[in-house]
Short mmCIF file of C-alpha atoms and ligand atoms in Angstrom, two decimals:
data_model
loop_
_atom_site.label_atom_id
_atom_site.label_comp_id
_atom_site.label_asym_id
_atom_site.label_seq_id
_atom_site.Cartn_x
_atom_site.Cartn_y
_atom_site.Cartn_z
CA MET A 1 -27.98 -31.93 35.22
CA LYS A 2 -25.80 -28.92 34.49
CA SER A 3 -27.27 -25.64 35.65
CA ALA A 4 -28.14 -23.25 32.80
CA LEU A 5 -25.87 -20.42 33.92
CA SER A 6 -22.72 -20.27 35.97
CA LEU A 7 -20.98 -17.12 37.13
CA GLU A 8 -17.23 -17.08 37.74
CA ARG A 9 -15.08 -14.22 39.01
CA ASP A 10 -11.46 -13.27 38.25
CA VAL A 11 -11.23 -15.73 35.37
CA PRO A 12 -7.91 -16.12 33.47
CA LEU A 13 -8.31 -14.82 29.91
CA GLN A 14 -5.50 -16.86 28.34
CA PRO A 15 -7.44 -20.15 27.77
CA LEU A 16 -10.39 -18.18 26.38
CA ASN A 17 -8.61 -16.72 23.32
CA THR A 18 -6.59 -18.46 20.61
CA PHE A 19 -4.01 -15.65 20.58
CA GLY A 20 -3.22 -16.84 24.12
CA VAL A 21 -3.15 -13.27 25.44
CA SER A 22 -3.07 -13.13 29.25
CA GLY A 23 -5.26 -11.10 31.56
CA GLN A 24 -8.29 -11.55 33.76
CA ILE A 25 -12.04 -11.19 33.22
CA ASP A 26 -13.72 -9.80 36.35
CA GLN A 27 -17.02 -11.60 35.75
CA LEU A 28 -17.67 -14.43 33.30
CA LEU A 29 -21.16 -15.83 32.87
CA ARG A 30 -21.18 -19.22 31.14
CA VAL A 31 -24.44 -20.06 29.32
CA GLN A 32 -24.81 -23.83 29.14
CA SER A 33 -28.48 -23.79 28.25
CA PHE A 34 -30.96 -21.17 27.09
CA ALA A 35 -33.49 -22.66 29.48
CA GLY A 36 -32.00 -20.02 31.81
CA PHE A 37 -32.64 -17.16 29.49
CA ASP A 38 -35.28 -15.60 31.69
CA ARG A 39 -32.84 -15.33 34.58
CA PRO A 40 -32.25 -11.69 35.59
CA GLU A 41 -28.47 -12.06 35.93
CA LEU A 42 -28.18 -12.88 32.21
CA TYR A 43 -30.20 -9.78 31.29
CA ASP A 44 -28.04 -7.74 33.58
CA PHE A 45 -24.97 -8.86 31.63
CA LEU A 46 -26.48 -8.60 28.16
CA ARG A 47 -27.94 -5.12 28.67
CA ASP A 48 -24.47 -3.86 29.58
CA PRO A 49 -22.91 -2.61 26.29
CA ALA A 50 -19.45 -3.18 27.81
CA CYS A 51 -20.18 -6.92 28.17
CA LEU A 52 -18.59 -9.10 25.47
CA VAL A 53 -20.41 -12.10 24.00
CA LEU A 54 -17.67 -14.67 23.66
CA GLY A 55 -17.47 -17.88 21.65
CA GLY A 56 -14.18 -19.69 21.14
CA GLY A 57 -12.14 -16.46 21.19
CA SER A 58 -10.57 -17.29 17.81
CA ASN A 59 -11.36 -13.99 16.09
CA LEU A 60 -10.54 -11.59 18.90
CA LEU A 61 -7.45 -9.67 20.00
CA PHE A 62 -7.62 -8.43 23.58
CA VAL A 63 -5.62 -5.23 24.03
CA GLN A 64 -7.55 -4.96 27.31
CA PRO A 65 -9.48 -7.84 28.92
CA PRO A 66 -13.25 -7.36 29.01
CA ARG A 67 -14.55 -6.60 32.48
CA ARG A 68 -17.63 -8.74 31.86
CA ALA A 69 -18.30 -11.48 29.33
CA VAL A 70 -21.03 -14.00 28.51
CA ARG A 71 -19.64 -17.21 27.02
CA ILE A 72 -21.95 -19.24 24.80
CA GLU A 73 -21.51 -22.92 25.65
CA HIS A 74 -24.97 -24.20 24.71
CA ARG A 75 -24.41 -27.26 22.48
CA TYR A 76 -27.11 -29.22 20.71
CA GLN A 77 -28.03 -30.44 17.25
CA SER A 78 -31.53 -31.27 16.10
CA VAL A 79 -32.95 -32.06 12.68
CA GLU A 80 -35.75 -29.56 11.99
CA ARG A 81 -36.88 -30.98 8.67
CA GLU A 82 -35.92 -33.42 5.90
CA GLU A 83 -37.18 -33.01 2.37
CA GLY A 84 -35.85 -34.54 -0.84
CA ARG A 85 -32.10 -34.55 -0.62
CA PHE A 86 -31.96 -31.76 1.98
CA VAL A 87 -31.65 -31.85 5.77
CA TRP A 88 -32.28 -28.75 7.89
CA LEU A 89 -30.11 -28.95 11.01
CA ARG A 90 -30.46 -26.59 13.97
CA VAL A 91 -27.20 -26.20 15.88
CA GLY A 92 -26.69 -24.59 19.31
CA GLY A 93 -24.44 -21.51 19.27
CA GLY A 94 -21.85 -23.15 21.54
CA CYS A 95 -21.18 -26.17 19.28
CA PRO A 96 -17.51 -26.28 18.28
CA TRP A 97 -17.42 -25.66 14.51
CA PRO A 98 -14.63 -28.15 13.63
CA GLU A 99 -16.48 -31.02 15.36
CA LEU A 100 -19.74 -30.07 13.66
CA VAL A 101 -18.13 -30.18 10.20
CA GLU A 102 -16.54 -33.56 10.84
CA GLU A 103 -19.77 -35.05 12.24
CA CYS A 104 -21.91 -33.81 9.34
CA THR A 105 -19.41 -35.14 6.78
CA GLN A 106 -19.46 -38.53 8.53
CA ARG A 107 -23.27 -38.62 8.61
CA GLY A 108 -23.50 -37.89 4.87
CA TRP A 109 -24.88 -34.35 5.31
CA PHE A 110 -22.75 -32.37 2.91
CA GLY A 111 -21.88 -28.75 2.20
CA LEU A 112 -19.50 -27.91 5.07
CA GLU A 113 -16.38 -29.86 4.02
CA ASN A 114 -14.40 -26.87 2.67
CA LEU A 115 -14.99 -25.12 6.02
CA ALA A 116 -13.20 -27.90 7.95
CA LEU A 117 -10.91 -26.99 10.87
CA ILE A 118 -12.05 -23.37 11.19
CA PRO A 119 -11.79 -22.83 14.95
CA GLY A 120 -14.59 -21.35 17.03
CA THR A 121 -18.28 -21.91 17.57
CA ALA A 122 -21.36 -22.31 15.38
CA GLY A 123 -22.87 -19.15 16.92
CA ALA A 124 -20.00 -17.00 15.68
CA ALA A 125 -20.01 -18.44 12.16
CA PRO A 126 -22.55 -15.93 10.73
CA ILE A 127 -20.76 -12.93 12.27
CA GLN A 128 -18.18 -12.81 9.51
CA ASN A 129 -19.87 -15.34 7.19
CA ILE A 130 -16.92 -17.69 7.65
CA GLY A 131 -15.29 -18.81 4.45
CA ALA A 132 -12.45 -20.90 3.14
CA TYR A 133 -11.37 -22.80 0.03
CA GLY A 134 -14.05 -21.30 -2.18
CA VAL A 135 -17.07 -21.83 0.13
CA GLU A 136 -18.83 -19.39 2.47
CA LEU A 137 -21.35 -20.11 5.23
CA VAL A 138 -24.03 -18.19 3.30
CA GLU A 139 -24.21 -21.11 0.85
CA VAL A 140 -25.65 -23.44 3.53
CA LEU A 141 -27.16 -21.05 6.09
CA GLU A 142 -30.97 -21.08 6.26
CA ALA A 143 -31.60 -18.93 9.36
CA VAL A 144 -30.09 -17.47 12.51
CA VAL A 145 -32.00 -17.63 15.80
CA VAL A 146 -31.07 -14.64 17.95
CA ARG A 147 -31.95 -13.04 21.27
CA GLU A 148 -32.10 -9.29 21.30
CA ARG A 149 -29.70 -8.21 24.03
CA ALA A 150 -31.81 -5.24 25.14
CA THR A 151 -35.12 -7.11 25.49
CA GLY A 152 -34.35 -10.86 25.48
CA ALA A 153 -36.85 -11.31 22.62
CA GLU A 154 -36.22 -14.35 20.41
CA VAL A 155 -36.20 -13.67 16.67
CA ARG A 156 -35.64 -16.10 13.80
CA LEU A 157 -33.85 -14.19 11.06
CA PRO A 158 -33.73 -15.69 7.57
CA ALA A 159 -30.16 -15.79 6.26
CA SER A 160 -31.19 -13.38 3.50
CA ALA A 161 -31.89 -10.68 6.15
CA CYS A 162 -28.40 -10.90 7.68
CA GLY A 163 -26.45 -9.08 4.95
CA LEU A 164 -23.91 -11.88 4.59
CA GLY A 165 -21.07 -10.74 2.35
CA TYR A 166 -17.35 -11.28 2.01
CA ARG A 167 -16.21 -11.99 5.62
CA SER A 168 -18.95 -9.68 6.77
CA SER A 169 -22.57 -9.45 7.91
CA ARG A 170 -24.94 -7.03 9.56
CA PHE A 171 -23.94 -8.62 12.92
CA LYS A 172 -20.46 -7.19 12.32
CA THR A 173 -21.67 -3.78 11.09
CA GLU A 174 -24.98 -2.03 11.81
CA TRP A 175 -26.22 -4.74 14.24
CA ARG A 176 -22.95 -4.90 16.17
CA GLY A 177 -23.66 -5.66 19.85
CA ARG A 178 -27.41 -5.92 19.27
CA TYR A 179 -27.96 -9.68 19.25
CA LEU A 180 -26.75 -12.82 20.89
CA ILE A 181 -26.82 -15.75 18.44
CA GLU A 182 -28.49 -18.66 20.18
CA SER A 183 -28.45 -21.14 17.30
CA ILE A 184 -28.13 -21.40 13.53
CA VAL A 185 -30.06 -23.48 11.01
CA LEU A 186 -28.07 -25.13 8.20
CA ARG A 187 -29.47 -26.59 4.99
CA LEU A 188 -27.26 -29.56 4.13
CA SER A 189 -27.47 -31.94 1.19
CA ARG A 190 -27.25 -35.71 0.95
CA GLU A 191 -25.92 -35.33 -2.58
CA PRO A 192 -22.15 -36.05 -2.46
CA ARG A 193 -21.00 -33.09 -4.55
CA VAL A 194 -17.68 -31.42 -3.96
CA LYS A 195 -16.63 -27.86 -4.75
CA LEU A 196 -13.08 -27.77 -6.06
CA ASN A 197 -12.83 -24.33 -7.68
CA TYR A 198 -10.10 -23.25 -5.25
CA ALA A 199 -6.70 -23.95 -6.83
CA ALA A 200 -4.94 -25.29 -3.72
CA LEU A 201 -7.78 -27.75 -3.14
CA ALA A 202 -8.03 -28.82 -6.78
CA GLN A 203 -4.28 -29.50 -6.79
CA ALA A 204 -4.62 -31.64 -3.68
CA LEU A 205 -7.34 -33.73 -5.36
CA PRO A 206 -6.11 -34.35 -8.90
CA ASP A 207 -8.86 -36.98 -9.58
CA GLY A 208 -11.37 -34.18 -9.03
CA GLU A 209 -14.42 -35.81 -10.59
CA MET A 210 -13.96 -38.92 -8.47
CA ALA A 211 -13.42 -37.01 -5.22
CA THR A 212 -15.95 -37.48 -2.41
CA PRO A 213 -16.90 -34.91 0.24
CA ARG A 214 -14.82 -36.97 2.70
CA ASP A 215 -11.80 -36.58 0.35
CA ALA A 216 -12.38 -32.81 0.22
CA PHE A 217 -12.69 -32.66 4.03
CA GLU A 218 -9.43 -34.56 4.49
CA ALA A 219 -7.60 -32.51 1.84
CA VAL A 220 -8.66 -29.22 3.49
CA CYS A 221 -7.49 -30.55 6.88
CA ARG A 222 -4.12 -31.59 5.39
CA ILE A 223 -3.54 -28.23 3.68
CA ARG A 224 -4.54 -26.25 6.74
CA ARG A 225 -2.30 -28.29 9.05
CA SER A 226 0.64 -27.77 6.69
CA LYS A 227 0.18 -24.01 6.36
CA LEU A 228 -1.40 -22.62 9.50
CA PRO A 229 -0.18 -22.53 13.10
CA ASP A 230 -1.95 -25.00 15.37
CA PRO A 231 -3.73 -22.83 17.97
CA ALA A 232 -2.73 -25.41 20.61
CA GLU A 233 0.95 -24.61 19.92
CA VAL A 234 1.24 -21.06 18.54
CA GLY A 235 -1.28 -18.32 19.32
CA SER A 236 -3.09 -16.59 16.46
CA ALA A 237 -6.54 -15.57 15.27
CA GLY A 238 -5.98 -16.85 11.72
CA SER A 239 -5.86 -14.12 9.08
CA PHE A 240 -5.42 -10.84 10.93
CA PHE A 241 -6.54 -8.58 8.06
CA GLN A 242 -9.27 -8.84 5.47
CA ASN A 243 -8.29 -9.19 1.85
CA PRO A 244 -8.91 -5.66 0.51
CA LEU A 245 -11.50 -5.14 -2.22
CA VAL A 246 -10.31 -2.33 -4.50
CA PRO A 247 -11.61 -0.72 -7.70
CA ALA A 248 -10.43 -2.49 -10.87
CA SER A 249 -8.52 0.68 -11.85
CA THR A 250 -6.47 0.49 -8.62
CA ALA A 251 -5.59 -3.15 -9.28
CA GLU A 252 -4.59 -2.31 -12.87
CA ALA A 253 -2.34 0.52 -11.70
CA LEU A 254 -0.71 -1.72 -9.10
CA ARG A 255 -0.13 -4.46 -11.66
CA ARG A 256 1.90 -2.06 -13.80
CA ASP A 257 4.44 -1.80 -10.96
CA TRP A 258 3.93 -5.32 -9.62
CA PRO A 259 3.28 -7.74 -12.52
CA ASP A 260 2.94 -10.72 -10.12
CA LEU A 261 0.22 -8.99 -8.06
CA VAL A 262 -2.24 -11.60 -6.69
CA ALA A 263 -5.71 -10.30 -7.54
CA TYR A 264 -9.14 -11.88 -8.07
CA PRO A 265 -11.90 -10.00 -9.96
CA GLN A 266 -15.23 -10.03 -8.07
CA PRO A 267 -18.75 -10.23 -9.49
CA ASP A 268 -19.42 -6.61 -8.39
CA GLY A 269 -16.55 -5.30 -10.57
CA ARG A 270 -14.13 -4.77 -7.71
CA VAL A 271 -10.90 -6.76 -7.35
CA LYS A 272 -9.85 -8.74 -4.28
CA LEU A 273 -6.15 -8.41 -3.44
CA ALA A 274 -4.38 -11.08 -1.37
CA ALA A 275 -3.42 -9.25 1.83
CA GLY A 276 -0.81 -11.93 2.62
CA TRP A 277 0.94 -11.18 -0.68
CA LEU A 278 0.97 -7.42 0.04
CA ILE A 279 2.52 -8.01 3.48
CA ASP A 280 5.03 -10.46 2.05
CA ARG A 281 6.11 -7.91 -0.60
CA CYS A 282 6.81 -5.43 2.19
CA GLY A 283 9.37 -7.95 3.46
CA LEU A 284 7.33 -8.66 6.58
CA ARG A 285 6.70 -12.42 6.28
CA GLY A 286 8.33 -14.16 9.24
CA LEU A 287 8.89 -10.81 10.98
CA ARG A 288 9.37 -11.01 14.73
CA ARG A 289 9.09 -8.26 17.35
CA GLY A 290 9.67 -9.96 20.69
CA ASP A 291 7.03 -12.65 20.93
CA ALA A 292 4.75 -11.07 18.32
CA GLY A 293 5.32 -11.95 14.68
CA THR A 294 3.97 -12.97 11.28
CA TRP A 295 3.76 -16.64 10.36
CA PRO A 296 6.56 -17.75 8.01
CA ALA A 297 4.20 -19.83 5.82
CA GLN A 298 1.50 -17.12 5.55
CA ALA A 299 2.29 -13.47 6.33
CA LEU A 300 -1.40 -12.67 6.86
CA VAL A 301 -1.38 -14.66 10.09
CA VAL A 302 -0.11 -12.59 13.02
CA VAL A 303 1.13 -14.86 15.80
CA ASN A 304 1.98 -14.86 19.48
CA TYR A 305 5.05 -17.00 20.13
CA GLY A 306 4.21 -17.11 23.83
CA GLY A 307 4.46 -14.00 25.94
CA ALA A 308 3.25 -11.17 23.68
CA THR A 309 0.63 -8.88 25.15
CA GLY A 310 -2.43 -7.80 23.20
CA ALA A 311 -0.94 -4.30 22.97
CA GLN A 312 2.32 -5.64 21.46
CA ILE A 313 0.42 -7.70 18.89
CA TRP A 314 -1.74 -4.69 18.02
CA GLN A 315 1.37 -2.52 17.65
CA LEU A 316 2.84 -5.02 15.19
CA ALA A 317 -0.46 -5.11 13.28
CA GLN A 318 -0.38 -1.31 12.99
CA GLU A 319 3.21 -1.45 11.76
CA ILE A 320 2.07 -3.87 9.02
CA GLN A 321 -0.84 -1.57 8.09
CA ALA A 322 1.53 1.40 7.78
CA ALA A 323 4.04 -0.54 5.64
CA VAL A 324 1.35 -1.78 3.22
CA ALA A 325 -0.21 1.69 2.96
CA ALA A 326 3.20 3.25 2.25
CA ARG A 327 4.19 0.72 -0.42
CA PHE A 328 0.87 0.03 -2.17
CA GLY A 329 -1.46 2.83 -1.05
CA VAL A 330 -3.86 0.12 0.16
CA CYS A 331 -5.52 0.23 3.57
CA LEU A 332 -5.67 -3.12 5.39
CA GLU A 333 -8.61 -3.46 7.77
CA PRO A 334 -8.45 -5.94 10.65
CA GLU A 335 -10.66 -8.98 10.22
CA VAL A 336 -10.09 -9.79 13.87
CA GLN A 337 -12.16 -7.84 16.42
CA VAL A 338 -9.76 -5.74 18.49
CA TRP A 339 -11.08 -5.30 22.05
CA HIS A 340 -9.72 -2.15 23.75
P1 FAD B 1 -15.09 -15.24 18.97
O1 FAD B 1 -13.68 -15.04 18.57
O2 FAD B 1 -15.35 -15.73 20.35
O3 FAD B 1 -15.95 -14.01 18.64
C1 FAD B 1 -15.82 -13.33 17.41
C2 FAD B 1 -16.90 -12.24 17.33
O4 FAD B 1 -18.19 -12.87 17.31
C3 FAD B 1 -16.93 -11.33 18.56
O5 FAD B 1 -17.36 -10.07 18.10
C4 FAD B 1 -17.99 -11.93 19.46
O6 FAD B 1 -18.60 -10.98 20.30
C5 FAD B 1 -18.99 -12.45 18.43
N1 FAD B 1 -19.72 -13.66 18.88
C6 FAD B 1 -19.21 -14.88 19.14
N2 FAD B 1 -20.19 -15.75 19.45
C7 FAD B 1 -21.36 -15.05 19.39
C8 FAD B 1 -22.73 -15.38 19.62
N3 FAD B 1 -23.13 -16.61 19.94
N4 FAD B 1 -23.64 -14.38 19.49
C9 FAD B 1 -23.28 -13.11 19.17
N5 FAD B 1 -22.00 -12.75 18.93
C10 FAD B 1 -21.06 -13.71 19.04
N6 FAD B 1 -12.28 -17.55 9.78
C11 FAD B 1 -12.76 -17.77 8.54
O7 FAD B 1 -13.76 -17.14 8.13
N7 FAD B 1 -12.17 -18.67 7.70
C12 FAD B 1 -11.10 -19.39 8.06
O8 FAD B 1 -10.60 -20.20 7.29
C13 FAD B 1 -10.54 -19.16 9.38
N8 FAD B 1 -9.43 -19.82 9.77
C14 FAD B 1 -8.91 -19.59 11.01
C15 FAD B 1 -7.76 -20.28 11.40
C16 FAD B 1 -7.20 -20.08 12.64
C17 FAD B 1 -5.95 -20.83 13.04
C18 FAD B 1 -7.83 -19.19 13.55
C19 FAD B 1 -7.29 -19.03 14.94
C20 FAD B 1 -8.97 -18.49 13.18
C21 FAD B 1 -9.52 -18.67 11.90
N9 FAD B 1 -10.67 -17.98 11.46
C22 FAD B 1 -11.19 -18.22 10.22
C23 FAD B 1 -11.32 -16.98 12.34
C24 FAD B 1 -12.31 -17.61 13.36
O9 FAD B 1 -12.07 -18.97 13.53
C25 FAD B 1 -13.77 -17.42 12.92
O10 FAD B 1 -14.07 -16.07 12.73
C26 FAD B 1 -14.76 -18.01 13.95
O11 FAD B 1 -16.06 -18.00 13.39
C27 FAD B 1 -14.76 -17.27 15.28
O12 FAD B 1 -15.52 -18.04 16.19
P2 FAD B 1 -15.40 -17.87 17.77
O13 FAD B 1 -16.48 -18.69 18.40
O14 FAD B 1 -14.03 -18.16 18.21
O15 FAD B 1 -15.74 -16.34 17.92
P1 NAP B 2 -3.99 -18.97 -0.22
O1 NAP B 2 -4.46 -20.27 -0.79
O2 NAP B 2 -2.52 -18.77 -0.02
O3 NAP B 2 -4.57 -17.80 -1.14
C1 NAP B 2 -4.28 -16.43 -0.84
C2 NAP B 2 -5.54 -15.62 -1.00
O4 NAP B 2 -5.94 -15.69 -2.34
C3 NAP B 2 -6.66 -16.15 -0.15
O5 NAP B 2 -6.88 -15.28 0.90
C4 NAP B 2 -7.84 -16.31 -1.08
O6 NAP B 2 -8.95 -15.48 -0.76
C5 NAP B 2 -7.34 -15.88 -2.43
N1 NAP B 2 -7.66 -16.95 -3.41
C6 NAP B 2 -6.95 -18.06 -3.68
N2 NAP B 2 -7.55 -18.77 -4.67
C7 NAP B 2 -8.66 -18.09 -5.01
C8 NAP B 2 -9.68 -18.28 -5.98
N3 NAP B 2 -9.68 -19.34 -6.80
N4 NAP B 2 -10.68 -17.39 -6.05
C9 NAP B 2 -10.70 -16.32 -5.24
N5 NAP B 2 -9.77 -16.08 -4.30
C10 NAP B 2 -8.74 -16.94 -4.19
O7 NAP B 2 -4.74 -18.71 1.17
P2 NAP B 2 -4.49 -19.36 2.60
O8 NAP B 2 -4.02 -18.32 3.52
O9 NAP B 2 -3.71 -20.65 2.49
O10 NAP B 2 -5.97 -19.72 3.05
C11 NAP B 2 -6.67 -20.75 2.39
C12 NAP B 2 -8.17 -20.54 2.60
O11 NAP B 2 -8.46 -20.62 4.00
C13 NAP B 2 -8.65 -19.16 2.14
O12 NAP B 2 -9.94 -19.31 1.61
C14 NAP B 2 -8.67 -18.35 3.40
O13 NAP B 2 -9.68 -17.35 3.40
C15 NAP B 2 -9.01 -19.41 4.47
N6 NAP B 2 -8.38 -19.02 5.74
C16 NAP B 2 -8.96 -18.01 6.44
C17 NAP B 2 -8.44 -17.62 7.66
C18 NAP B 2 -9.11 -16.54 8.46
O14 NAP B 2 -8.78 -16.35 9.63
N7 NAP B 2 -10.06 -15.82 7.91
C19 NAP B 2 -7.30 -18.24 8.16
C20 NAP B 2 -6.73 -19.23 7.40
C21 NAP B 2 -7.27 -19.63 6.19
P3 NAP B 2 -10.06 -15.88 0.31
O15 NAP B 2 -9.40 -15.67 1.62
O16 NAP B 2 -11.12 -14.90 0.01
O17 NAP B 2 -10.47 -17.29 0.07
#
């Protein structure tokens, strides 16, 4: 049986982040099971505010490597409850998200299909309320089971307490660094309904009413493979910046100068601008500075063609921010966590 914790020293950073940035972590504690949670060495790590809790490293840019990190590798799935058409599934924080989505779709537990192929772990999914193709985690998340880093206390937080919003949550804002996410509880449905309100997905499934969740899953995988860099081949953390939410008056003013502005009104009255479009209109799609660049098929994806350092990638990101601010007066905020 695997031991619950394993400590490694001088660990190469490159395989632990999808940007493929090089470096070395002085001390890496791998958590393979929370049976070891009472062990003092884990507390020692978690109480250190400079210690990073790491999942798949797919939403992080390392300008500096962390000196200490705890990597969540605890994988399990267990059905908590079944009632009517719903299944409540508890999933260990270290479960790879893409495998989870595929398995649930195969088992006939639906709701995750549009979130296919998002890299990373189940434990990180609530941090930015992952979303894609018109679906967000909040639609299927029942609860988040956390350990408080300062005390080790286990708390089950209902999803409604976690402030899940557009690519955001309290874990990313006022609770930053406070909790380790041990597991999440999903409420999935046996009813084979698909959500096709996202134009690119609807176009890929023209017989919309006949489409099954499996069809939606496969269509999302096809679109993503055609448009996004494969992390196994080209380093990235997906979209580098968040799509900015601006007042409707700002969007209207921009549209006067830019009639083809890509903008989506939000229920709260604000307007979501497509950050990729803004970057593209600054002439920065396909830009390359050494081994750092923007992806030719989607300017929002900042990439590492091989040897870029975290600092070089961050410098390019700042250049993009400055160009968008100068042309549109819009401030792009990183979606990726930048670790200095
Ligand atoms: P990490 O990158 O390891 O960590 C991210 C943050 O979460 C860090 O602050 C870390 O400290 C914290 N964290 C991680 N695990 C835990 C835990 N168990 N407890 C407490 N804190 C934790 N995102 C989307 O929303 N939609 C997409 O469509 C999407 N597409 C992507 C495509 C590509 C090619 C790539 C590379 C990334 C994409 N992303 C997308 C971003 C990324 O996949 C998600 O944000 C993912 O949830 C990050 O998971 P991770 O395990 O890699 O987290
Ligand atoms: P896209 O289809 O080229 O669309 C550009 C932007 O327009 C997207 O960011 C999307 O916002 C928005 N959009 C498109 N249709 C919309 C609609 N009907 N209603 C509201 N907003 C709409 O985007 P893409 O780059 O190929 O990505 C496709 C999907 O995968 C998007 O949902 C995107 O968020 C997700 N994705 C995320 C990451 C990441 O790292 N976060 C990486 C790759 C892909 P939203 O982003 O809000 O959906």
